[in-house]
Each structure stands twice: as structure tokens, then as C-alpha cells.
Tab-separated table of C-alpha atoms in Angstrom:
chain	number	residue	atom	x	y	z
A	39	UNK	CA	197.980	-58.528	-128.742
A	40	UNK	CA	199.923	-60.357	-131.028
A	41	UNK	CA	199.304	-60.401	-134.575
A	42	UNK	CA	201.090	-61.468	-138.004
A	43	UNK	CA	204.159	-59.730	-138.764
A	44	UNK	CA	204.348	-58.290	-135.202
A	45	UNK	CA	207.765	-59.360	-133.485
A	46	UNK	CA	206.931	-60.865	-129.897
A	47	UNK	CA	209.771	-58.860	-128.452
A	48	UNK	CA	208.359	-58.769	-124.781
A	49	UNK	CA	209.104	-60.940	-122.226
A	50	UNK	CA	206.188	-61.648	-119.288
A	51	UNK	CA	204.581	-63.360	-117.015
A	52	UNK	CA	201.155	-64.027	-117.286
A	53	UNK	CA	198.084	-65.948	-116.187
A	54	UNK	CA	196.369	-68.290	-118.196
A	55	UNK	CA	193.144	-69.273	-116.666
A	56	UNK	CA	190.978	-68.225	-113.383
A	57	UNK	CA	193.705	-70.302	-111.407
A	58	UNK	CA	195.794	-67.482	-111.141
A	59	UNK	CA	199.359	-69.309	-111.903
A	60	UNK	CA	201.505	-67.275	-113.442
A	61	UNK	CA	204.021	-68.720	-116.402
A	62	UNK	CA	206.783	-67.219	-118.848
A	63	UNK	CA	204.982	-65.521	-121.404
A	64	UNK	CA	205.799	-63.920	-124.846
A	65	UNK	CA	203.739	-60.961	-126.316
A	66	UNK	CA	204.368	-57.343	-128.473
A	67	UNK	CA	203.654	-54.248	-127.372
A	68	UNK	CA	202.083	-51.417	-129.871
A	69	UNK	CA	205.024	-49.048	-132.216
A	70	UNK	CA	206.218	-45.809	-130.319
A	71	UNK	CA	203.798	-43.363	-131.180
A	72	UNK	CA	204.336	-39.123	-131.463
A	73	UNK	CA	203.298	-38.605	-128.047
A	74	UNK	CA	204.613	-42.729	-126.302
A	75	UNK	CA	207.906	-43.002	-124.108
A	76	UNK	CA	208.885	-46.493	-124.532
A	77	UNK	CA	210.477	-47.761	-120.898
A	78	UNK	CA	212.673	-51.109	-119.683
A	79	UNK	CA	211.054	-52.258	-116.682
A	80	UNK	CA	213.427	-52.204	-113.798
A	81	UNK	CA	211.093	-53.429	-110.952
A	82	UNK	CA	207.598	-53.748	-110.429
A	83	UNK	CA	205.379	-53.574	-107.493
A	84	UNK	CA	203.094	-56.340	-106.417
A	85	UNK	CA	199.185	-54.970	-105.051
A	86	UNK	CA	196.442	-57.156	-104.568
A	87	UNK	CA	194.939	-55.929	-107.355
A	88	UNK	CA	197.180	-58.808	-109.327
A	89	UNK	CA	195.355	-61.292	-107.217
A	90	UNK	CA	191.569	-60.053	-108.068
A	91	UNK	CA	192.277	-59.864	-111.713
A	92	UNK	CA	194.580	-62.874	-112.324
A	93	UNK	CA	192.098	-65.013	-110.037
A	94	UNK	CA	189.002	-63.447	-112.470
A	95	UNK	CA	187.424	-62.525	-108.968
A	96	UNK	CA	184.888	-60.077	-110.911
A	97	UNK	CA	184.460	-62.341	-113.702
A	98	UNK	CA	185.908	-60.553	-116.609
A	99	UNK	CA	189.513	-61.265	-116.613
A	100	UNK	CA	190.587	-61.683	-120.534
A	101	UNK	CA	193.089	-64.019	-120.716
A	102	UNK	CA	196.500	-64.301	-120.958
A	103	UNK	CA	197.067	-61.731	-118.542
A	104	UNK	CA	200.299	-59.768	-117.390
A	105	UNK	CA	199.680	-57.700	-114.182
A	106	UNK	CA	201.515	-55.222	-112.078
A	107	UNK	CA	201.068	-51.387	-112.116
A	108	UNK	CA	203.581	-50.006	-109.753
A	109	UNK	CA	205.828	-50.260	-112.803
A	110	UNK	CA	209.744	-48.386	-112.602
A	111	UNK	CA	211.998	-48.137	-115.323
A	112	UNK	CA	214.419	-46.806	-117.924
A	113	UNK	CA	213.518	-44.703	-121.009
A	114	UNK	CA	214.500	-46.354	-123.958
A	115	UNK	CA	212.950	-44.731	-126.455
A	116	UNK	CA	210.374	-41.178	-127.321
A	117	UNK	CA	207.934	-40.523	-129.972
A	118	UNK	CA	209.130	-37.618	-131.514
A	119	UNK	CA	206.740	-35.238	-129.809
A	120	UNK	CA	207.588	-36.354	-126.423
A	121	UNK	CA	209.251	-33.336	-124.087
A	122	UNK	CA	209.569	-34.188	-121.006
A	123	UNK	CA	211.679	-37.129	-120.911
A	124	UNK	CA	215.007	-38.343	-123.401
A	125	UNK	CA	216.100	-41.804	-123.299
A	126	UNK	CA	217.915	-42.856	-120.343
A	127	UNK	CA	215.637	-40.880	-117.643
A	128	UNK	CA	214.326	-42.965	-114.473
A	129	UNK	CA	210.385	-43.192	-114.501
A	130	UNK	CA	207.468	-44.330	-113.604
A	131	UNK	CA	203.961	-45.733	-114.577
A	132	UNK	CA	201.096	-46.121	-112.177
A	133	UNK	CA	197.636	-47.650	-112.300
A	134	UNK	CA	196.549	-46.105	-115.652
A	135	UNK	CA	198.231	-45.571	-118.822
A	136	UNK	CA	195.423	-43.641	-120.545
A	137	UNK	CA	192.268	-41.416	-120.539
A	138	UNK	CA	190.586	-39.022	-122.916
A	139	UNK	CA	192.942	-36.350	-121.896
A	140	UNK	CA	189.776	-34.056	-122.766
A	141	UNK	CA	186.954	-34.384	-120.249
A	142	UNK	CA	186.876	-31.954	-116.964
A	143	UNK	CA	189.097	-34.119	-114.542
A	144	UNK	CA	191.590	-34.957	-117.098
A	145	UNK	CA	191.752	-31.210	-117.761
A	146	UNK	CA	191.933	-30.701	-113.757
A	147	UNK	CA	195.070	-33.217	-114.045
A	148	UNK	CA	191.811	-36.195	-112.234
A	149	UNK	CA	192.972	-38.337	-114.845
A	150	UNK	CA	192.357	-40.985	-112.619
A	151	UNK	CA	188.164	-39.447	-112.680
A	152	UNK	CA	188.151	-39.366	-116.637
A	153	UNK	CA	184.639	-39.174	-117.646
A	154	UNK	CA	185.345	-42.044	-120.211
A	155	UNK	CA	187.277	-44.158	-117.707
A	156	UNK	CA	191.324	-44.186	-117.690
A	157	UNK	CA	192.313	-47.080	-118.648
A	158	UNK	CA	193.995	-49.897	-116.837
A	159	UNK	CA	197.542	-50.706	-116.701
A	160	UNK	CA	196.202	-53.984	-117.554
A	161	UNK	CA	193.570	-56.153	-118.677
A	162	UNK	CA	191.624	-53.439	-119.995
A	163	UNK	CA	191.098	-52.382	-123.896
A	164	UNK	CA	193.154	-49.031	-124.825
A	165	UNK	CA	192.587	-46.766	-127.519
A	166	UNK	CA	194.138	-48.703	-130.141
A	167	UNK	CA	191.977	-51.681	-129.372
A	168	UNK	CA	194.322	-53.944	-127.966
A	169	UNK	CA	194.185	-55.330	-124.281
A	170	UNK	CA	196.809	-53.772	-121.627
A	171	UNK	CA	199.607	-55.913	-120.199
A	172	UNK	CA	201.022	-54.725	-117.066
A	173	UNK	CA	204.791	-54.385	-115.283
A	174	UNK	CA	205.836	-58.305	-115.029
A	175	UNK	CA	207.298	-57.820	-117.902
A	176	UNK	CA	210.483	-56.916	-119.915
A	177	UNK	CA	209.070	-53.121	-121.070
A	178	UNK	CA	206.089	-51.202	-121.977
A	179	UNK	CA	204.922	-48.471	-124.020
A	180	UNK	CA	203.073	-45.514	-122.442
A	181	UNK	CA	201.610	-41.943	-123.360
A	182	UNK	CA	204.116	-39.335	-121.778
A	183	UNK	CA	200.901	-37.764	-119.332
A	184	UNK	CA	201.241	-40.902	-117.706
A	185	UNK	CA	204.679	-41.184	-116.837
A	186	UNK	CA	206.422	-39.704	-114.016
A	187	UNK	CA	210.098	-38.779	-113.250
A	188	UNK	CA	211.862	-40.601	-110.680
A	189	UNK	CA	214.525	-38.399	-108.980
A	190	UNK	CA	217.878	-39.699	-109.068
A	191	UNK	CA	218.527	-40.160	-105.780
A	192	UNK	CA	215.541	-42.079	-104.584
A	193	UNK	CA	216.133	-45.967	-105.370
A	194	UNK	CA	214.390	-47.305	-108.746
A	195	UNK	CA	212.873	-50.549	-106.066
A	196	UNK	CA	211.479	-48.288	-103.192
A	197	UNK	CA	209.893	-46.061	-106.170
A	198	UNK	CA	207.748	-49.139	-107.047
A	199	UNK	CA	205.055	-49.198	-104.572
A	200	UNK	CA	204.458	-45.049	-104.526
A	201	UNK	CA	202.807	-45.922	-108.022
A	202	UNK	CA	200.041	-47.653	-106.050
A	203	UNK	CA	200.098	-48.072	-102.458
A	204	UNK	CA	201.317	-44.419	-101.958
A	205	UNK	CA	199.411	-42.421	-103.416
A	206	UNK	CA	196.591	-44.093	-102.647
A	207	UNK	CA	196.799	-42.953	-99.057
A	208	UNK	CA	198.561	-39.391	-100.505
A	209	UNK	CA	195.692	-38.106	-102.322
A	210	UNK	CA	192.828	-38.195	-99.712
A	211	UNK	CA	195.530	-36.765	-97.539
A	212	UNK	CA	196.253	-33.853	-99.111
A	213	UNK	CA	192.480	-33.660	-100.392
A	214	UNK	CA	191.786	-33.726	-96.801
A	215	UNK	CA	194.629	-31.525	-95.685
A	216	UNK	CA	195.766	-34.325	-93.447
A	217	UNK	CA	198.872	-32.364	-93.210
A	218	UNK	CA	198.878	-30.005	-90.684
A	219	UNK	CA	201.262	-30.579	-87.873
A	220	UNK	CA	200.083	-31.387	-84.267
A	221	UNK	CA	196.498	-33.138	-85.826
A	222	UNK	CA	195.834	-36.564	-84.888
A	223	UNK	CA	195.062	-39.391	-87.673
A	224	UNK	CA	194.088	-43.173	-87.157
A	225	UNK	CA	195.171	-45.348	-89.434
A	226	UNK	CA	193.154	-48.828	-90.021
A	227	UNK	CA	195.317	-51.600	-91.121
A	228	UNK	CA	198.805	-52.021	-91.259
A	229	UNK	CA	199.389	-53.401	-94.965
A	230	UNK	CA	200.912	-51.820	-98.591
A	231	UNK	CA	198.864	-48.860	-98.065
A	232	UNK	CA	198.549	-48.520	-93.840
A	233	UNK	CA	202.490	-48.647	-93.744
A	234	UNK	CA	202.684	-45.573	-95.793
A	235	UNK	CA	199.849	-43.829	-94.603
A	236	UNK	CA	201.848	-43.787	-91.374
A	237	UNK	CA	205.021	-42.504	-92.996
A	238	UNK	CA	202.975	-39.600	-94.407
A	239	UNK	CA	201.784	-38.810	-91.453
A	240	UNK	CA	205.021	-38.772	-89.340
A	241	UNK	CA	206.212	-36.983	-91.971
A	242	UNK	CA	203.481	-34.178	-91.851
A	243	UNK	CA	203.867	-33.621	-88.109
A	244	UNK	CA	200.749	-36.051	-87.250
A	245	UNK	CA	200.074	-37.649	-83.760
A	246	UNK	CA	199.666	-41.347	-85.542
A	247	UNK	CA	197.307	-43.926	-83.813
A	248	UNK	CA	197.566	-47.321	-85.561
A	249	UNK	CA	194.350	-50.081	-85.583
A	250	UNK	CA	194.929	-53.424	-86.363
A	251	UNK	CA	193.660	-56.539	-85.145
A	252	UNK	CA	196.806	-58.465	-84.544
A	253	UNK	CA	198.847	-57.996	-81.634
A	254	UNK	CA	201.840	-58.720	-83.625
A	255	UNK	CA	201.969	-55.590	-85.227
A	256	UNK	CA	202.217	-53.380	-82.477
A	257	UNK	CA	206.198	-53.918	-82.119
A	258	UNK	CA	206.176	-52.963	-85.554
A	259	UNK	CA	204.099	-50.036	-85.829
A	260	UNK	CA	205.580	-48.343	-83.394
A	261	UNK	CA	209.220	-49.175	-83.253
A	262	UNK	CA	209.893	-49.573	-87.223
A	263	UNK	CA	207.163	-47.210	-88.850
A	264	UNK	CA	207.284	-44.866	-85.594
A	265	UNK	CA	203.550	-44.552	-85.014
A	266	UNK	CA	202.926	-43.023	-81.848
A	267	UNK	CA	200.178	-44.915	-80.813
A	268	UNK	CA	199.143	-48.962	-81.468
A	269	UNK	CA	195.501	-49.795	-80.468
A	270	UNK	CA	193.716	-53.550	-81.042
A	271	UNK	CA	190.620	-52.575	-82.996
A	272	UNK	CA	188.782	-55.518	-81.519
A	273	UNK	CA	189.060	-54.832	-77.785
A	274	UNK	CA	186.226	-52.303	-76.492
A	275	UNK	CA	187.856	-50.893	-74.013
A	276	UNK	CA	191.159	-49.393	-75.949
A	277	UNK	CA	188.143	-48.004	-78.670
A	278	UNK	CA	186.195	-47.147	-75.905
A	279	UNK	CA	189.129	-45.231	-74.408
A	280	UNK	CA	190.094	-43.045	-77.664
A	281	UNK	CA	186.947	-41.029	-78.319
A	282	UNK	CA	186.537	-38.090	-79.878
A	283	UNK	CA	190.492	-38.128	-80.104
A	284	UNK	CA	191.280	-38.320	-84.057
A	285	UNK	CA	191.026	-35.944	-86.641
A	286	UNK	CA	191.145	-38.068	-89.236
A	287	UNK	CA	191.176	-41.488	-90.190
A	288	UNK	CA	192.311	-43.561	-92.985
A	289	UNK	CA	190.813	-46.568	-93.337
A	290	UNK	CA	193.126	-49.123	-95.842
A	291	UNK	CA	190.852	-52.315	-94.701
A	292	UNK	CA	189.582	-54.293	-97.327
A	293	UNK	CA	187.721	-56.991	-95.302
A	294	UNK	CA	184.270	-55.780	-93.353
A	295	UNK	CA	184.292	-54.215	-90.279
A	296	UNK	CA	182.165	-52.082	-88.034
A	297	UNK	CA	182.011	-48.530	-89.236
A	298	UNK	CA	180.084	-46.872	-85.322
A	299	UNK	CA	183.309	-48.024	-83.575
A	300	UNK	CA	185.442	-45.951	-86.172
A	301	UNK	CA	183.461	-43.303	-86.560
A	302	UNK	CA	183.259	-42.590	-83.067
A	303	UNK	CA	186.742	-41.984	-82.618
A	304	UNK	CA	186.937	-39.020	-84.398
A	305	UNK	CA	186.417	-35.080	-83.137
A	306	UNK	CA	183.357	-32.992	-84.521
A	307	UNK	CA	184.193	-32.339	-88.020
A	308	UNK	CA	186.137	-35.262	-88.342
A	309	UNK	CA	186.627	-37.502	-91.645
A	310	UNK	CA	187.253	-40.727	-92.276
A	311	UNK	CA	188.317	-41.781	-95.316
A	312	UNK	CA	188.184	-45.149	-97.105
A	313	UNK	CA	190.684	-46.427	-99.886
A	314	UNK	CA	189.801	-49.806	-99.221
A	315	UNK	CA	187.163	-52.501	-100.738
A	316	UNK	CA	184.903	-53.671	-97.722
A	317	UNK	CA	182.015	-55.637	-99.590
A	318	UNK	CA	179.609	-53.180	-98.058
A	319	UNK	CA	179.742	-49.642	-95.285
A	320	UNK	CA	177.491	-49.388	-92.834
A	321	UNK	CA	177.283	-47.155	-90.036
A	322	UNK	CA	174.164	-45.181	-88.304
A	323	UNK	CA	173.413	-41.657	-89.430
A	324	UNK	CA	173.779	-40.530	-85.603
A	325	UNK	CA	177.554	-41.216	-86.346
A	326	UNK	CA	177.453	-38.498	-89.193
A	327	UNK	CA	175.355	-35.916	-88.094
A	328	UNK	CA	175.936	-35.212	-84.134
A	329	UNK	CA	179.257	-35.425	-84.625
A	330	UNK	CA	179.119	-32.966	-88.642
A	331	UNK	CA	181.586	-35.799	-89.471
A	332	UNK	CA	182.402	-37.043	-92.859
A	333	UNK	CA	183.009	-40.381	-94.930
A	334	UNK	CA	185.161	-39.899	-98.076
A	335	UNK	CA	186.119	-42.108	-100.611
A	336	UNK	CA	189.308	-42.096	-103.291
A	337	UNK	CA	191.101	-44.461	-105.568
A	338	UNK	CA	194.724	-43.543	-106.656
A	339	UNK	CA	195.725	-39.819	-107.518
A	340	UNK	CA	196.132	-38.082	-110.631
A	341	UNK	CA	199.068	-37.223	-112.732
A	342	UNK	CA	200.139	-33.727	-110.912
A	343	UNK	CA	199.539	-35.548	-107.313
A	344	UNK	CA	201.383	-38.474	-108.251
A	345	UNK	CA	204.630	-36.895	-109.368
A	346	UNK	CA	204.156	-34.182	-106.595
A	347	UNK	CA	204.009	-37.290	-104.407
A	348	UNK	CA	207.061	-38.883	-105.750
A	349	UNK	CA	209.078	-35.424	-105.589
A	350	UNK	CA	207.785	-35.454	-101.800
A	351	UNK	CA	209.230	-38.875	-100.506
A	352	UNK	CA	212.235	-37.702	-102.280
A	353	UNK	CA	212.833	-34.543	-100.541
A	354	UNK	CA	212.041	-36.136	-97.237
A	355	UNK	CA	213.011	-39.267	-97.733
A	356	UNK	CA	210.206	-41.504	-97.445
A	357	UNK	CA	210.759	-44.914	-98.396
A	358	UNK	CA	208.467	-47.936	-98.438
A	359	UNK	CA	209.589	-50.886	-96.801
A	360	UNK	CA	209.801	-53.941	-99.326
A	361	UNK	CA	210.901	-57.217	-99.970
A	362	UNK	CA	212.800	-57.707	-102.938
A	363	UNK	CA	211.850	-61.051	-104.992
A	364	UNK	CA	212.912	-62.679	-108.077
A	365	UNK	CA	210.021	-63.005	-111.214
A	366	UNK	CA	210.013	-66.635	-110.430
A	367	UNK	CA	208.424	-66.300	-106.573
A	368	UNK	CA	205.857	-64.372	-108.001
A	369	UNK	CA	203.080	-66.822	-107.609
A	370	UNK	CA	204.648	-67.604	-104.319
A	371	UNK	CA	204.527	-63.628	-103.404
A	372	UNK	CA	201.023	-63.571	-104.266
A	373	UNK	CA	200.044	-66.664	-102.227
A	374	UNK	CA	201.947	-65.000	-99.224
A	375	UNK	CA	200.180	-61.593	-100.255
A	376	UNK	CA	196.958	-63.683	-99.834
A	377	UNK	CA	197.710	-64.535	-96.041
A	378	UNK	CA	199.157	-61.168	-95.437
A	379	UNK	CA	202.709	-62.287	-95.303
A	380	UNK	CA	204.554	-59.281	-96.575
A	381	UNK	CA	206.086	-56.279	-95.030
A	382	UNK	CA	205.290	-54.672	-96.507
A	383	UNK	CA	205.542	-55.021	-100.384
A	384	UNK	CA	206.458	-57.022	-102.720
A	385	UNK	CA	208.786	-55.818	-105.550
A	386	UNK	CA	209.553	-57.620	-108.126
A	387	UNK	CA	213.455	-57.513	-108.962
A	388	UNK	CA	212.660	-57.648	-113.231
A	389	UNK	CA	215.930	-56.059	-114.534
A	390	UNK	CA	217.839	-59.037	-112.875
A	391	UNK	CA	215.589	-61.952	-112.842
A	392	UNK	CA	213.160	-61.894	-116.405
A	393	UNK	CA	215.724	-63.532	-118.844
């Protein structure tokens, strides 16, 4: 929001219209509060989420809009209540950068659950009324609950996508207890998320099956991300041939797909759960019941999983494989994101490139 008498001290990129196109952009973020930690964008992430919202794909974009919420960066500044972080620390900011910080699941550290809806890294309206702009941009001004510590050692650009893409795939994981060695998970789609689905699993001790529709990705899968297993979702004969043999899926696909074929892949008491958007799940009871198996849904993690997660890839070095791209190929990243030409992130260089 900008506003007379407010210096327009940060530098974005932004959309303008439902076309998506993304141009320089100046703008002000709100005064430091008690309780803010104040942070210079390093990198930023790039989900599809910046292509629904910048494209207005659920018709209530409010324009201009900055996106990006896999956000890393430097402290700069601390209200004077702030504890857990001093100026200079390495951090980072996720999907939301608010809730009521009172209800049940904010309380159980579900932020991400808050009964009166976290709010949005951008495009949505936080508590001081003004609209949130997200991580293509020079800085930005967050509530300490929603900032996590970035260890040293792990590198400020592979940080980026955890923010999003990892913990999406973390938190039914470890909800799940998808990490018990010698288990067997299936992993649908080989994107952001699917890539570090299968790290988390190899790193748990998991027999790894990957499902993807295009060949291409089997080289990949199993030599780079060191799945153990690469099956072609379409052909009826390799699904046909790995019943009953998973105990768990996670299912990253956005675009529809037949549910039966998936669920039938997994042991009694398996679960499948979905992080992604299909425009609709359908599957036959039978799948459900004679099998005691079980659908789950998630979106992102909150605050304690999310730093937990961080402090995990860390220790164990987990790192998400990216491409590293100047501000100005943004709309040319998201085009490319579009057609699935990334592996297997985007990150958006902003220390060296937003001048």
C-alpha cells in the first residue's frame, strides 16, 4: 500500500493485470512493529502458486501484485520485543506471514489451520489492512512466529524452496509417520514437490517407487534423486504389476487422474495422501474400505514443522535441486514453469539481480 508521506523504499516485481507479466515495481512496506523482524531478501523461490494468482485464475487477484513465498534473507532490523533473531541472522518466510496467534491450531503451532485464516504471503489483506506483497522483491516485514532460522551451513538459494515445496510433502510425512525405515512410499509426479518427497524418503530409509507419465524422467528419478523404483503411471501392466506393494503414497499431481489405479497399489491400511489441486477426486468406496485404506489431505506445515524441517535437511543434508535465475527471466521462468520445464525449481537470484 502506498500512501502520502510513506517512502516507496521497496523494490519489486509485480503484475499489473490478469495477463500475468511481471514489471519493475515500486511500493512501501508497513514500520517495524514490537513483535516484526524486518529481512533483505536474498532469493526467492518460484511455485505455481505465482502463476494462479498473477494470472487471476480464481478471479480475485487485487492488483498490482508481487508474488513469491519461499522467501530467504538477511535480518536487517527487530522490533524491540523480538527474541529470537538480531540483525544479521539468515531466515526464512514461508507461505503465511500471519494468523490470530490465538485460536486452537495456532496454539498447537497449525498456524497454517488458524481458525481465522493465516494470511497470505501475498495478495491477501493483513491485520493492518493493507494487501501482502510477496518475495520478488527487495525486503519485507514479518511477525517473528513466522520466521524461521536458516542454519549457517545450508546455502541461503537451496533454503528457498523448503519454504514451500518442502514442507509441503514434510508435513503429511511426518503426520503420517512416513518415516520408518524399510516402508515403501509411491510418489506421483516428479515436480517442486515430487523431487523432494523422494529426498525425504531416501532420507528416512524408504523403498521409493516414482509415477510419472513421461518416460523421460525415469533416468532422472532414479540416477539423480536415487529413487529405487520408476514406474509409467499410464501403462496397465507396470500398475497392474505393483499391487498391494506401497505403504504410502504421496500424490503431488495437480492435473486429474484416476484415483482406483492409485489406490490399489497400496497394502491394507495404506494412505495416500494428496498435496496437490486435481479439479475433482474420485475413486470407488471398494478402494477404501476392503483395503481399511485412507485418503489424506494437507497444505504446507506449521511454524514448529517448518523450522524442524529446515533443521532436518540441514543435519542430513538435503538439498533441493534448482535453477538459479536472474529477476528479469521471471516471466520467462513462469512460462517454462507452465510447460513443466524446470528441475526442479526456480530461484530467483534477488540479492544480485533487483537493482
Amino acid at each position: 500500500m502506498s500512501s502520502e508521506g510513506v517512502k516507496e523504499d521497496c523494490l519489486g516485481w509485480a503484475a499489473r493485470d490478469p495477463s500475468g507479466l511481471l514489471s519493475p515495481y515500486k511500493f512501501s512496506r508497513r514500520t517495524v512493529g514490537r513483535d516484526d523482524v524486518s529481512i533483505r531478501i536474498t532469493h526467492c523461490g518460484v511455485c505455481y502458486a505465482d502463476v494462479v494468482w498473477t494470472r487471476n485464475e480464481h478471479g480475485n487477484s487485487k492488483y498490482p501484485l508481487v508474488p513469491g513465498h519461499e522467501i530467504v534473507g538477511i535480518v536487517k532490523e527487530v522490533g524491540c520485543s523480538v527474541q529470537r533473531f538480531k540483525v544479521g541472522n539468515r531466515v526464512g518466510v514461508g507461505t503465511y506471514v500471519n494468523s490470530c496467534r490465538e485460536c486452537e491450531y495456532c496454539n498447537d503451532r497449525l498456524e497454517n489451520y488458524c481458525e481465522k485464516g493465516p494470511v497470505s504471503t501475498f495478495d491477501a489483506i493483513d491485520a493492518d489492512g493493507t494487501v501482502t506483497k510477496g518475495g520478488y522483491s527487495s525486503y519485507i516485514v514479518v511477525h517473528e512466529r513466522h520466521c524461521f532460522k536458516i542454519p549457517e551451513t545450508y546455502p541461503l538459494a537451496l533454503a528457498a524452496p523448503l519454504l514451500c515445496a518442502g514442507i509441503t510433502v514434510y508435513t503429511p510425512m511426518m503426520c503420517h509417520k512416513m518415516n520408518q525405515p524399510g516402508k515403501s512410499l509411491g510418489v506421483i509426479g516428479l515436480g517442486g514437490l515430487g523431487h523432494m518427497a523422494v529426498k525425504f524418503g531416501k532420507a528416512f530409509g524408504l523403498k521409493v517407487t516414482v509415477f510419472s507419465t513421461s518416460i523421460s524422467k525415469k533416468e532422472e528419478a532414479l540416477s539423480l534423486l536415487g529413487a529405487d523404483h520408476f514406474v509409467i503411471s499410464s501403462d496397465p501392466e507396470q500398475i497392474k504389476a505393483m499391487a498391494k506393494s506401497l505403504d504410502f503414497i504421496i500424490d503431488t499431481a495437480s492435473g486429474d487422474h484416476p484415483f482406483d489405479n492409485y489406490m490399489s497399489l497400496l497394502k491394507t491400511g495404506g494412505i495416500l495422501a494428496l498435496v496437490g489441486y486435481p479439479s475433482e477426486v474420485k475413486f470407488s468406496p471398494a478402494s477404501l474400505n476392503l483395503g481399511m485404506r485412507t485418503v489424506s489431505g494437507s497444505k504446507t506445515g506449521g511454524t514448529k514443522d517448518i523450522q524442524e524441517m529446515i533443521d532436518l535437511c540441514a543435519a542430513q543434508k538435503i538439498y533441493p535441486k534448482i535453477e538459479l535465475i536472474p529477476i528479469d527471466y521471471a516471466n520467462k521462468a513462469l512460462e517454462r514453469l507452465i510447460k513443466r520445464d524446470v528441475k526442479y525449481r526456480f530461484v530467483i537470484d534477488i540479492e544480485n539481480s533487483l537493482k
